[in-house]
XYZ file of C-alpha atoms in Angstrom:
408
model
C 0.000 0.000 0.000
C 2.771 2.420 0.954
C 4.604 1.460 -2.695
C 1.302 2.440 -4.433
C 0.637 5.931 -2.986
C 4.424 6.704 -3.451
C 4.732 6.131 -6.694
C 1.492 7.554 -7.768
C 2.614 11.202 -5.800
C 5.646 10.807 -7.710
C 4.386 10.139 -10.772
C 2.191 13.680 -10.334
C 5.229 15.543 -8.924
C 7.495 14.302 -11.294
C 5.058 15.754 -14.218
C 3.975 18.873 -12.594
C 5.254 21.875 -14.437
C 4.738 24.243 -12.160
C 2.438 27.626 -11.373
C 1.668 30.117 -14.871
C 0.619 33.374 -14.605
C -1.094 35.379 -17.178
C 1.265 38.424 -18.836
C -0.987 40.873 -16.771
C 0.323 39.267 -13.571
C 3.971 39.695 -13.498
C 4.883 41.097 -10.425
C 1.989 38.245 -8.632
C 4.719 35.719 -10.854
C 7.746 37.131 -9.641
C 6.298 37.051 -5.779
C 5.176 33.449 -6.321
C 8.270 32.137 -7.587
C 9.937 33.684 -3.944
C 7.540 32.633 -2.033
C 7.262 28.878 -2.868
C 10.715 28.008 -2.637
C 10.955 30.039 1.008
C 7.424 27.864 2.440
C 8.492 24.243 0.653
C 5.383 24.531 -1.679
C 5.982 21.220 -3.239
C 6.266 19.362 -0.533
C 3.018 21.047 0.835
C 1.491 19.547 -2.549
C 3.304 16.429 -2.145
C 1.970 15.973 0.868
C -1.395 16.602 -0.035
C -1.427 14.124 -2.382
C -0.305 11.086 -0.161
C -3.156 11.942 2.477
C -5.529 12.354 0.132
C -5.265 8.982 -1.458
C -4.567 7.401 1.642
C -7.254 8.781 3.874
C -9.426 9.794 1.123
C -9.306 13.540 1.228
C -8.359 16.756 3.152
C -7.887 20.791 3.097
C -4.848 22.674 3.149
C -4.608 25.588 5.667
C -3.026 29.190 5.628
C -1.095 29.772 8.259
C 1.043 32.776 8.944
C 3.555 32.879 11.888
C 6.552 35.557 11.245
C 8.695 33.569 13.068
C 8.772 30.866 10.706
C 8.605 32.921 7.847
C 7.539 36.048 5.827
C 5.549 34.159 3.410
C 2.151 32.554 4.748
C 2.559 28.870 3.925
C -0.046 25.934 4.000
C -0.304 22.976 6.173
C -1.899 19.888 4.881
C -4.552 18.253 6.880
C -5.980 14.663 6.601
C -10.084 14.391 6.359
C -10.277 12.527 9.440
C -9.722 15.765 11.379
C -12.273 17.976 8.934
C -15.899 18.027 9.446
C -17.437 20.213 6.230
C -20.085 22.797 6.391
C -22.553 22.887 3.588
C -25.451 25.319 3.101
C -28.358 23.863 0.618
C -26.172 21.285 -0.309
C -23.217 23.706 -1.329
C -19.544 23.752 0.652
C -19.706 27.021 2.772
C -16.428 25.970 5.352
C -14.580 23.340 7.320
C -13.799 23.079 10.945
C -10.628 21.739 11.558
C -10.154 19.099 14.706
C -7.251 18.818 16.985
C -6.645 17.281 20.441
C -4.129 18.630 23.421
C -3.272 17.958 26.621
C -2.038 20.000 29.320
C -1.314 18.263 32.848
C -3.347 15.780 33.081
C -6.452 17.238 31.083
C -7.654 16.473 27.844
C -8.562 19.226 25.118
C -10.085 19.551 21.698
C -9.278 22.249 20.008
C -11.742 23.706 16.329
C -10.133 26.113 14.152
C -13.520 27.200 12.126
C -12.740 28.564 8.404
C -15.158 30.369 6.586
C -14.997 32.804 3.971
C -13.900 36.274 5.797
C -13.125 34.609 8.955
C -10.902 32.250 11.014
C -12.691 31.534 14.591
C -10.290 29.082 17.491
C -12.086 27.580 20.138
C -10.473 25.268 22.954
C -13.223 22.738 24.945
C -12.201 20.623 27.919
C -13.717 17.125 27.975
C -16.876 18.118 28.636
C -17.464 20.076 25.381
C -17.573 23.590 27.572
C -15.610 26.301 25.477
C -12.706 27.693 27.443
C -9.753 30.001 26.974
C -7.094 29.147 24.668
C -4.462 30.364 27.087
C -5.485 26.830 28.948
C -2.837 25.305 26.881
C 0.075 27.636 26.936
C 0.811 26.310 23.355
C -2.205 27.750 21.908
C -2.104 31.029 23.411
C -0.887 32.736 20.288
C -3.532 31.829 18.547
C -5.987 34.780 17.506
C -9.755 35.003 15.593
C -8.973 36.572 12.428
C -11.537 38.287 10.585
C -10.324 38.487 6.407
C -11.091 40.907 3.553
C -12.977 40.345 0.408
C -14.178 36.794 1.767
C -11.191 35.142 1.670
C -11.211 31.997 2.393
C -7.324 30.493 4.149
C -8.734 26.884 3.699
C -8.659 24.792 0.192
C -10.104 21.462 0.625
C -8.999 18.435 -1.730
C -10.781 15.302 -2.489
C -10.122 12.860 -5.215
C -12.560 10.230 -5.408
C -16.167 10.947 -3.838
C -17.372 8.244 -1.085
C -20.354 6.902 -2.247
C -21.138 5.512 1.711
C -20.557 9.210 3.293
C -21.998 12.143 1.630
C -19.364 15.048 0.938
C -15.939 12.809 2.097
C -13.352 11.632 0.189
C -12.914 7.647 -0.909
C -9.682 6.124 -0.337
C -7.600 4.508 -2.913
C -7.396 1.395 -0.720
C -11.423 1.367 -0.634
C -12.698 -1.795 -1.748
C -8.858 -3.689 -1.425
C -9.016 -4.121 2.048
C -9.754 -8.044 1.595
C -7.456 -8.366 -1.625
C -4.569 -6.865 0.947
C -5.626 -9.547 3.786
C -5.150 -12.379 1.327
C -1.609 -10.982 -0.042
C -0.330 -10.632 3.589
C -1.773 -14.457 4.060
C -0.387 -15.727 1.033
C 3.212 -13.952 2.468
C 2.927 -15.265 5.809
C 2.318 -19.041 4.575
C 5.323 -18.929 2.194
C 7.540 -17.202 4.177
C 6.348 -19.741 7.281
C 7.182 -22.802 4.791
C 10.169 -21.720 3.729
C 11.224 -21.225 7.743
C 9.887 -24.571 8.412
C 11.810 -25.700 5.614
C 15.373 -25.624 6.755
C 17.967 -28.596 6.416
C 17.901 -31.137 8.784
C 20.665 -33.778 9.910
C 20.206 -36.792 11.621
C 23.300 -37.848 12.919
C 23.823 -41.058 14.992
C 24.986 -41.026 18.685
C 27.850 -42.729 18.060
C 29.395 -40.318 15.589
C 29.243 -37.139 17.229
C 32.497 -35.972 17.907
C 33.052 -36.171 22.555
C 35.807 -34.271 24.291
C 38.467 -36.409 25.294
C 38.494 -35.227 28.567
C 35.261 -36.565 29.815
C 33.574 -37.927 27.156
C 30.752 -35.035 26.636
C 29.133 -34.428 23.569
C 30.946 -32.191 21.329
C 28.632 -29.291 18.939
C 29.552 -29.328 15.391
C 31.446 -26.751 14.142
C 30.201 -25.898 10.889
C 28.978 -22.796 12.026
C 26.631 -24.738 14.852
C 24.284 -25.937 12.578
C 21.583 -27.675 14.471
C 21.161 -31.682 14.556
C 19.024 -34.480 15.396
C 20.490 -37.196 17.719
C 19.839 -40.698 16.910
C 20.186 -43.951 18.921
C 23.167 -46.233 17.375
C 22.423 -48.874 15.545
C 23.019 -52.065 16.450
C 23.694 -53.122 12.726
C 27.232 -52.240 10.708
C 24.802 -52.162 7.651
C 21.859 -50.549 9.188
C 20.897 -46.990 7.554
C 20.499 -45.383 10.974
C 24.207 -45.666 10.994
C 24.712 -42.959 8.224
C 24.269 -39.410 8.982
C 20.733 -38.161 6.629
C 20.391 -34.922 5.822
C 16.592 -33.935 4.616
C 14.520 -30.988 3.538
C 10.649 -30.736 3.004
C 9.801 -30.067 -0.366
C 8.826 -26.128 -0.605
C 6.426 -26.043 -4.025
C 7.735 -22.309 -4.450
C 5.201 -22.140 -8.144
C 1.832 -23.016 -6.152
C 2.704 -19.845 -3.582
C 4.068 -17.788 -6.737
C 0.737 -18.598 -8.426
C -1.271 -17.452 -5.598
C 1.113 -14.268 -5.062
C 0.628 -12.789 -8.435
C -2.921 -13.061 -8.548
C -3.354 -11.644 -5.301
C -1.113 -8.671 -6.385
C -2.917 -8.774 -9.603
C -6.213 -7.877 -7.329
C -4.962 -5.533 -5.302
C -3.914 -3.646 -7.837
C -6.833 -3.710 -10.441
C -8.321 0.000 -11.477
C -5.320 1.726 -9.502
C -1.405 0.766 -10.852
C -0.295 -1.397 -13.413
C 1.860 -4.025 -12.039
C 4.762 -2.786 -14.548
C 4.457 0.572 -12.889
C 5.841 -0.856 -9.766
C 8.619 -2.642 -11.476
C 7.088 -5.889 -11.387
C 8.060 -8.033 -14.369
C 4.815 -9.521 -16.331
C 6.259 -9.643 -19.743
C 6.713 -13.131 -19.394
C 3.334 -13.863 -18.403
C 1.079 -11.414 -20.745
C 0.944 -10.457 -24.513
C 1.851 -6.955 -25.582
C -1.774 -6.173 -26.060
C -2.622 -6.832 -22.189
C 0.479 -4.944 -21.004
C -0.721 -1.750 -22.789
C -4.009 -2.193 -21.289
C -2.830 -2.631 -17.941
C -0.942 0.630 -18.208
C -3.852 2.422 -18.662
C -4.645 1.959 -15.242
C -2.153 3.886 -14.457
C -2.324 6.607 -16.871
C -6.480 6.784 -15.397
C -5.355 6.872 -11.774
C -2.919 9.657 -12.501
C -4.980 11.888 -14.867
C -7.941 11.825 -11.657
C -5.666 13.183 -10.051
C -4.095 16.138 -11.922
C -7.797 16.212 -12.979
C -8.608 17.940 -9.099
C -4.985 19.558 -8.827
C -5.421 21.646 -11.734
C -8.873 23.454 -10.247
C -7.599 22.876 -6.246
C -3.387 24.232 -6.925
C -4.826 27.392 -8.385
C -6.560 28.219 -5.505
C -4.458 27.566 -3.021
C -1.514 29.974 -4.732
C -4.268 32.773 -5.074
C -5.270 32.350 -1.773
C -1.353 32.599 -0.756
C -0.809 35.923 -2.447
C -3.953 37.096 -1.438
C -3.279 36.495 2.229
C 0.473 38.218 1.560
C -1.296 40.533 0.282
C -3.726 41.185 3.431
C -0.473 40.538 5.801
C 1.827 43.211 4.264
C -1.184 45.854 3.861
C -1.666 45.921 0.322
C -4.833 45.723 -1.233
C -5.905 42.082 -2.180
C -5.636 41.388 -5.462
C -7.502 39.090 -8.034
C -5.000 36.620 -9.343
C -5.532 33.893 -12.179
C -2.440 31.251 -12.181
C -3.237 27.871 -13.911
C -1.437 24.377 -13.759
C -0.281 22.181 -16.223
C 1.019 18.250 -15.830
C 3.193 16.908 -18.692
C 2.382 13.851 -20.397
C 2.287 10.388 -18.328
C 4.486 7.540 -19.996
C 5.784 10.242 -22.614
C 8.173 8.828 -25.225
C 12.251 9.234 -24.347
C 14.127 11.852 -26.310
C 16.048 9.224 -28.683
C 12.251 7.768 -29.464
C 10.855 11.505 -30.145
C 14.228 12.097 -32.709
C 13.655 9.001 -34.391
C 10.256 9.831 -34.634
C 10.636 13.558 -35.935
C 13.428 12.571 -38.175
C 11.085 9.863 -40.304
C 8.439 13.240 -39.936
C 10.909 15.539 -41.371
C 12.166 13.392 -43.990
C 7.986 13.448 -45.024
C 8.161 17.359 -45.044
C 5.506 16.560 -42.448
C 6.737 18.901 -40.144
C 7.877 22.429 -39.746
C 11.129 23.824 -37.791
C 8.794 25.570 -35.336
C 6.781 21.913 -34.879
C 9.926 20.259 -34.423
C 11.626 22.222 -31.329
C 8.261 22.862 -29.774
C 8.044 18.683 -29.886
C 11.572 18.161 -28.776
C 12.080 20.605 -25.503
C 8.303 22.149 -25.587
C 8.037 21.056 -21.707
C 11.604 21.423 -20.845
C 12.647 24.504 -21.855
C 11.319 28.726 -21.442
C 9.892 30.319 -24.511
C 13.095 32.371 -24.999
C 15.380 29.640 -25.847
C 12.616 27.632 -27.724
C 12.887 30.872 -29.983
C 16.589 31.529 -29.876
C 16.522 27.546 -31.199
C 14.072 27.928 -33.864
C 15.821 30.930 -34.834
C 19.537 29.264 -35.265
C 18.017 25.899 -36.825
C 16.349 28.391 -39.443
C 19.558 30.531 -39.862
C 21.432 27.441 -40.471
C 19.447 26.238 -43.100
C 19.426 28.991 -44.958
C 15.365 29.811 -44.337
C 14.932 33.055 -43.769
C 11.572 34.923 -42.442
C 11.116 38.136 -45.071
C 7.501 38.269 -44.360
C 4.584 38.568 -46.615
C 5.628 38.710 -50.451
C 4.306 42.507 -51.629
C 0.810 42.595 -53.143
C 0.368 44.371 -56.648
C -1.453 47.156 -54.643
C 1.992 48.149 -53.293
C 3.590 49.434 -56.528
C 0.418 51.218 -57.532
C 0.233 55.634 -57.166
């Protein structure tokens, strides 16, 4: 389970291509691109991603604490703390859960987001509000009341839960069973091949005894164990020889049973190729490629949310900087964009564009957008297309004059 939610957030982190702004927002670019390496944005995002396919869902909130830093910067937390608000059916605000101690007293403390506001309060055991300078720890903490409606939470869910109403589904929904059998199938092997170690039977009278008193000596090939047998009585007798025996481990009927368990758990979330597992020998080309889909749909319901849920949460960001450093609150528009899962190599995309070229198929400006269009800033692209022309001798004179031109 672990191995499937790690390799699906990197998969989605290793394709992210980061935060655009529009040519309108400059200076909100500029600010961004200072502020998200100073609060760890990605792993923020990174670990929104894990705790949303593990628990199912989640918000990220705004915090602000000069201390830290100068940015605002967002905390992930998991659904299981969250309780939603909804008016007519529609997401209004979350209350965010959180238990303390102090002495020997239990607390719970609710940070309450809403648009325009941020409200803290601290309850004993009883449910009875009481001051947040209870626990010495909170005391810092102060109601907020924002600008414009801003909201400092941005909630995240994947896949809806069909069971609870507004919550998130786990990606391990439904496998719970498939992952009981794999850790059975596991435990028997891994108990049969334990109960399966050599054994020697070795007759009493040919265990080496000290000379001094006649004790039984232990072996010294690295004190493997033995099994003491009586002499026989018989100089042809078989219980004179030493046996050595091992049960017979059938290591294909528990690799049989592993593979389709893994083949279960695994169904409608990872192909089994995307975890390095080998199954060329056991399907056909056509089923591999089908299989990797699974993993292509997994990944593309995900950057599905991220591109509505990342924008958000940088707007809110700047916004918040914005309300922090006494500056009017802006309206900012970034946008997200994931690069292309299971994306041909560059020696596959040459070959490729080379047969292309050959065609006349293509166009100089076709070909280095193709080659380093998600690798590279505009400016080289066009520096590139720009030296590939010049050194073929193409040169851009415009429009050819119309007749009209040479008319008086």
């Amino acid at each position: 389970p672990a191995q499937i939610v790690d390799t699906l957030t990197g998969i989605v982190m290793g394709d992210y291509d980061g935060m655009d702004f529009p040519p309108e927002e400059k200076a909100a670019e500029e600010t961004w691109a200072e502020m998200q390496d100073a609060i760890s944005y990605s792993a923020a995002v990174s670990a929104g991603i894990s705790e949303t396919l593990i628990v199912g869902g989640g918000a990220w909130k705004i915090c602000w604490d000069k201390s830290i830093s100068a940015y605002p910067y967002a905390v992930f937390v998991p659904e299981d703390r969250i309780v939603y608000h909804a008016r007519s059916g529609i997401p209004c605000g979350l209350s965010i859960y959180s238990d303390h101690t102090e002495g020997n007293n239990p607390y719970q403390l609710e940070e309450r987001y809403e648009p325009g506001s941020i409200r803290y309060v601290l309850r004993d055991r009883h449910g009875d509000p009481v001051p947040l300078d209870t626990v010495p720890a909170l005391s810092g903490l102060k109601d907020a009341d924002l600008p414009d409606g801003l909201m400092a939470a941005v909630p995240l869910q994947v896949f809806a839960s069909s069971r609870w109403p507004g919550r998130g589904r786990s990606i391990y929904a439904n496998k719970t069973d498939a992952f009981d059998a794999l850790d059975e199938v596991v435990s028997q092997w891994m108990d049969a091949i334990r109960h399966g170690r050599v054994i020697r039977y070795i007759p009493n009278n040919m265990i080496p005894r000290d000379a001094n008193n006649g004790s039984l000596m232990r072996m010294d090939d690295f004190g493997v164990d033995y099994v003491q047998l009586s002499a026989a009585m018989g100089d042809d007798d078989k219980a004179s020889m030493i046996q050595i025996t091992q049960p017979e481990i059938r290591y294909e009927a528990y690799l049989g049973s592993y593979k389709a368990v893994v083949d279960m758990c695994l169904q409608g979330i990872l192909s089994p190729a995307t975890l390095g597992i080998n199954i060329a020998a056991d399907s056909s080309g056509e089923s591999q490629r089908e299989r990797k889909d699974a993993t292509g749909f997994t990944r593309n319901a995900i950057t599905a949310v991220l591109e509505t849920a990342l924008p958000k949460l940088a707007a809110a960001l700047l916004q918040v900087y914005d309300w922090l450093s006494g500056r009017p609150i802006g309206e900012y528009h970034p946008s997200v964009s994931f690069g292309e899962y299971a994306a041909p190599d560059f020696a596959t995309r040459v070959k490729a564009i080379r047969e292309a070229d050959a065609a006349g198929a293509m166009s100089v400006e076709a070909k280095v957008e193709e080659l380093y269009g998600g690798s590279k800033k505009q400016d080289w692209i066009d520096a590139e297309i720009a030296r590939l022309k010049a050194e073929q001798g193409i040169d851009d004179a415009g429009n050819p004059p119309s007749g009209e031109d040479d008319l008086p």
